[in-house]
Amino acid sequence: MHTTEAKRRYRTVFLSDIHLGTRGCRSDFLVDFLNRVECEKLFLVGDIVDGWRLRKSWYWDASHDEVIRLLLQAARNGTEVIYIPGNHDEVLRDWLGMEIAGVRLVNEAVHTGADGRRYLVIHGDQFDSVVRYAKFLAHLGDWAYDTALTMNRWFNAARRRFGYPYWSLSQWLKRQVKEAVKAIDRFEGALAQEARRRGLDGVVCGHIHHAEMRMVQGVLYMNDGDWVESCTALVEHADGRFELVDWARENRLSFFRSESRPLAAAA
């Protein structure tokens, strides 16, 4: 998918929920994205590596290696790379305050935009009551989500046979479950309230795999999505304007072709 077209230049890029180490990770699309953008500052907003999954079974392919290589290359080339661990890579929270290969590890950050507005940058699992108070339910939910992604691969294999494009079954299921919608609303409200409590103009987070940018309780709530289904990134332009980039939608033809690979090869 990599082309020789001019690179897109952004002031800041925010990525989260890549989940390297899982079969559902769209590392191929992320490699394409990283090859085609440049930025002054790169925030990795948690769940970059999925430690939960890797403890159960090891999965790592060449494109996972390439993602790591490109992130470290960006740091070497002068991009300020800040890694905010999430719940799936929480082991890295033991190393907060350290800098590894040019990547700085912090629990959270306050980002000042080009226009002077200030934003809390945090993974967000701290504001998820299930993760905080019922971790076994979080692991159960992780298993259910992984099962949905497996079903999704078979479902789309059947769709391809009839000439239909890729469609996310698991995202559709989440939208249909009222309690899931309520949980997303509670999560967004809690993050917005925390940003407002600190006197900030907005918040950037990840965690729930739901890309969004809207005003909530008087502050700008921005979730950069994930690289499992939606393949989205949040970017800041030189003038301080933010935009959600939907890499799957922009490259839908390539995405459909890559989904068309044999299931055995994708496993």
Coordinates of C-alpha atoms in Angstrom, one line a residue:
M1 CA 0.0 0.0 0.0
H2 CA 3.0 2.3 0.4
T3 CA 3.3 4.9 -2.3
T4 CA 5.8 7.6 -3.3
E5 CA 3.4 10.4 -2.9
A6 CA 4.4 13.4 -0.8
K7 CA 4.1 12.8 2.9
R8 CA 1.4 14.5 4.9
R9 CA 2.8 16.8 7.5
Y10 CA 1.1 17.4 10.8
R11 CA 2.0 19.2 14.0
T12 CA 0.8 16.3 16.2
V13 CA -0.4 12.8 15.7
F14 CA -2.3 10.7 18.3
L15 CA -2.5 6.9 18.0
S16 CA -3.9 4.4 20.4
D17 CA -5.3 0.9 20.7
I18 CA -3.0 -0.7 18.2
H19 CA -3.0 -4.0 20.1
L20 CA 0.2 -5.4 18.6
G21 CA 0.4 -9.1 19.4
T22 CA -3.2 -9.8 18.4
R23 CA -4.4 -11.3 15.1
G24 CA -7.0 -8.5 14.8
C25 CA -4.3 -5.7 14.8
R26 CA -4.3 -4.0 11.4
S27 CA -0.5 -3.4 11.5
D28 CA -0.3 -3.5 7.7
F29 CA -2.5 -0.4 7.6
L30 CA -0.6 1.3 10.3
V31 CA 2.7 0.7 8.5
D32 CA 1.1 2.4 5.5
F33 CA 0.0 5.4 7.6
L34 CA 3.3 5.8 9.3
N35 CA 5.2 5.7 6.0
R36 CA 3.0 8.5 4.6
V37 CA 3.0 11.0 7.5
E38 CA 5.4 13.2 9.3
C39 CA 4.8 15.1 12.6
E40 CA 6.6 17.1 15.2
K41 CA 5.1 15.2 18.1
L42 CA 3.6 11.7 18.3
F43 CA 1.5 10.6 21.2
L44 CA 1.0 6.8 21.7
V45 CA -2.1 6.9 23.8
G46 CA -2.1 3.4 25.3
D47 CA -2.7 -0.3 24.4
I48 CA 0.0 -0.1 21.8
V49 CA 1.1 -3.7 22.7
D50 CA -1.5 -6.1 24.0
G51 CA 0.2 -7.7 27.0
W52 CA -3.1 -9.4 28.0
R53 CA -3.1 -11.4 24.8
L54 CA 0.6 -12.1 24.6
R55 CA 0.5 -13.7 28.1
K56 CA -2.0 -16.2 26.8
S57 CA -0.6 -16.9 23.3
W58 CA 2.2 -15.4 21.2
Y59 CA 1.3 -13.8 17.9
W60 CA 3.8 -11.4 16.2
D61 CA 4.4 -11.0 12.4
A62 CA 6.7 -9.0 10.3
S63 CA 4.3 -6.0 10.0
H64 CA 4.3 -5.8 13.9
D65 CA 8.1 -5.5 13.8
E66 CA 7.8 -2.8 11.1
V67 CA 5.4 -0.7 13.3
I68 CA 8.0 -0.8 16.1
R69 CA 10.8 0.1 13.7
L70 CA 8.9 3.0 12.2
L71 CA 8.0 4.4 15.6
L72 CA 11.6 4.2 16.8
Q73 CA 12.8 5.7 13.5
A74 CA 10.5 8.7 14.0
A75 CA 12.0 9.2 17.4
R76 CA 15.6 9.1 16.0
N77 CA 14.6 11.5 13.2
G78 CA 13.6 14.2 15.7
T79 CA 9.9 13.5 16.3
E80 CA 9.0 13.9 20.0
V81 CA 7.4 10.5 20.9
I82 CA 5.4 10.2 24.1
Y83 CA 4.0 6.9 25.2
I84 CA 1.1 6.8 27.7
P85 CA 0.5 3.2 28.7
G86 CA -3.0 1.8 28.8
N87 CA -4.6 -1.2 30.6
H88 CA -3.4 -3.7 28.0
D89 CA 0.2 -2.5 28.2
E90 CA 0.0 -1.6 31.9
V91 CA 3.3 -3.3 32.7
L92 CA 5.0 -0.2 31.2
R93 CA 3.5 1.9 34.0
D94 CA 6.3 0.5 36.2
W95 CA 8.7 2.5 34.0
L96 CA 7.0 5.9 34.0
G97 CA 9.4 8.8 33.8
M98 CA 11.9 6.8 31.8
E99 CA 13.0 7.4 28.2
I100 CA 13.7 4.3 26.1
A101 CA 15.2 4.6 22.6
G102 CA 14.0 8.2 22.5
V103 CA 10.4 7.3 23.6
R104 CA 9.3 9.0 26.8
L105 CA 6.9 7.1 29.1
V106 CA 4.4 9.1 31.1
N107 CA 1.1 8.4 32.8
E108 CA -0.7 11.3 31.2
A109 CA 0.2 14.6 29.5
V110 CA -1.1 18.1 28.9
H111 CA -0.8 19.0 25.2
T112 CA -0.7 22.7 24.2
G113 CA -2.1 23.2 20.7
A114 CA -0.8 25.6 18.2
D115 CA -3.6 28.0 19.1
G116 CA -2.7 27.9 22.8
R117 CA -5.6 25.7 23.9
R118 CA -4.6 22.9 26.3
Y119 CA -5.7 19.3 26.3
L120 CA -5.5 16.4 28.7
V121 CA -4.0 13.4 27.0
I122 CA -4.7 10.1 28.7
H123 CA -5.6 6.5 27.8
G124 CA -8.8 6.6 29.7
D125 CA -9.0 3.2 31.4
Q126 CA -8.8 5.0 34.8
F127 CA -12.3 6.3 34.0
D128 CA -13.8 2.9 33.1
S129 CA -15.4 1.4 36.2
V130 CA -15.3 -2.1 34.9
V131 CA -11.5 -2.0 34.4
R132 CA -11.0 -0.3 37.8
Y133 CA -13.3 -2.3 40.0
A134 CA -14.1 -5.6 38.2
K135 CA -11.0 -6.5 36.3
F136 CA -12.2 -10.1 35.7
L137 CA -15.2 -8.6 33.8
A138 CA -12.7 -6.6 31.7
H139 CA -10.9 -9.7 30.8
L140 CA -14.2 -11.4 30.0
G141 CA -15.1 -8.5 27.8
D142 CA -11.7 -8.8 26.1
W143 CA -12.4 -12.4 25.3
A144 CA -15.9 -11.6 24.0
Y145 CA -14.4 -8.9 21.8
D146 CA -11.8 -11.2 20.4
T147 CA -14.5 -13.8 19.7
A148 CA -16.5 -11.1 17.8
L149 CA -13.4 -10.3 15.7
T150 CA -12.9 -13.9 14.8
M151 CA -16.6 -14.1 13.8
N152 CA -16.0 -10.9 11.9
R153 CA -13.3 -12.6 9.7
W154 CA -15.6 -15.5 8.8
F155 CA -18.6 -13.1 8.3
N156 CA -16.6 -11.0 5.8
A157 CA -15.2 -14.0 4.0
A158 CA -18.9 -14.9 3.3
R159 CA -19.6 -11.3 2.2
R160 CA -16.7 -11.3 -0.2
R161 CA -18.1 -14.4 -1.9
F162 CA -21.2 -12.4 -2.8
G163 CA -19.2 -9.3 -3.8
Y164 CA -19.9 -7.2 -0.8
P165 CA -17.2 -4.9 0.8
Y166 CA -15.8 -5.2 4.3
W167 CA -18.2 -4.5 7.2
S168 CA -17.4 -4.5 10.9
L169 CA -19.8 -6.9 12.7
S170 CA -18.3 -6.2 16.1
Q171 CA -18.7 -2.4 15.8
W172 CA -22.3 -2.9 14.6
L173 CA -23.0 -5.1 17.7
K174 CA -21.6 -2.5 20.0
R175 CA -23.9 0.2 18.5
Q176 CA -27.0 -2.1 18.9
V177 CA -26.4 -2.9 22.6
K178 CA -28.0 -0.1 24.6
E179 CA -25.8 -0.7 27.7
A180 CA -22.7 -0.4 25.5
V181 CA -24.0 3.0 24.2
K182 CA -24.7 4.1 27.8
A183 CA -21.2 3.0 28.8
I184 CA -19.6 5.1 26.0
D185 CA -21.7 8.1 27.0
R186 CA -20.6 7.7 30.7
F187 CA -17.0 7.3 29.6
E188 CA -17.1 10.4 27.4
G189 CA -18.8 12.4 30.2
A190 CA -16.3 11.4 32.8
L191 CA -13.3 12.3 30.7
A192 CA -14.8 15.7 29.7
Q193 CA -15.6 16.4 33.4
E194 CA -12.0 15.7 34.4
A195 CA -10.6 18.0 31.7
R196 CA -13.0 20.8 32.8
R197 CA -12.1 20.2 36.5
R198 CA -8.5 20.8 35.6
G199 CA -9.3 24.0 33.7
L200 CA -8.4 22.5 30.3
D201 CA -10.0 23.0 27.0
G202 CA -10.4 19.4 26.0
V203 CA -9.3 15.8 26.3
V204 CA -7.6 13.3 24.0
C205 CA -8.1 9.6 24.9
G206 CA -8.5 6.1 23.5
H207 CA -9.5 2.9 25.3
I208 CA -13.1 2.3 24.0
H209 CA -12.2 1.9 20.2
H210 CA -14.7 4.5 19.3
A211 CA -13.3 7.4 17.3
E212 CA -15.1 10.7 18.2
M213 CA -14.6 14.4 18.2
R214 CA -17.4 16.6 19.7
M215 CA -18.1 19.0 22.5
V216 CA -19.1 17.4 25.8
Q217 CA -19.9 19.5 28.8
G218 CA -18.3 22.5 27.3
V219 CA -15.0 20.9 26.5
L220 CA -13.7 19.3 23.3
Y221 CA -13.7 15.5 23.7
M222 CA -11.5 13.6 21.2
N223 CA -11.0 9.9 21.0
D224 CA -8.5 8.7 18.4
G225 CA -10.2 5.3 17.8
D226 CA -8.1 2.2 17.2
W227 CA -6.1 0.1 14.7
V228 CA -8.1 -3.1 15.0
E229 CA -11.3 -2.2 13.2
S230 CA -11.6 1.5 12.3
C231 CA -8.0 2.3 11.6
T232 CA -8.2 5.9 12.7
A233 CA -5.8 8.6 14.0
L234 CA -6.3 12.0 15.5
V235 CA -4.1 14.7 13.9
E236 CA -3.4 18.3 14.7
H237 CA -2.7 20.7 11.8
A238 CA -0.2 23.6 12.0
D239 CA -3.0 26.0 12.8
G240 CA -4.2 24.0 15.9
R241 CA -7.1 22.5 14.0
F242 CA -7.8 18.8 14.9
E243 CA -9.1 16.2 12.5
L244 CA -9.9 12.5 12.7
V245 CA -8.3 10.6 9.9
D246 CA -10.1 7.4 8.9
W247 CA -7.3 5.5 7.1
A248 CA -9.6 2.5 6.2
R249 CA -12.2 4.7 4.6
E250 CA -9.6 6.7 2.6
N251 CA -8.0 3.5 1.4
R252 CA -11.1 1.3 1.1
L253 CA -10.1 -0.5 -2.1
S254 CA -6.7 -1.5 -0.7
F255 CA -8.4 -2.5 2.6
F256 CA -10.9 -4.7 0.7
R257 CA -8.1 -6.3 -1.2
S258 CA -6.0 -7.0 2.0
E259 CA -9.1 -8.5 3.6
S260 CA -9.5 -10.8 0.6
R261 CA -6.3 -12.7 1.5
P262 CA -7.0 -16.4 2.4
L263 CA -8.0 -16.9 6.0
A264 CA -5.1 -19.3 6.6
A265 CA -2.6 -16.7 5.5
A266 CA -4.2 -14.1 7.7
A267 CA -4.2 -16.4 10.8

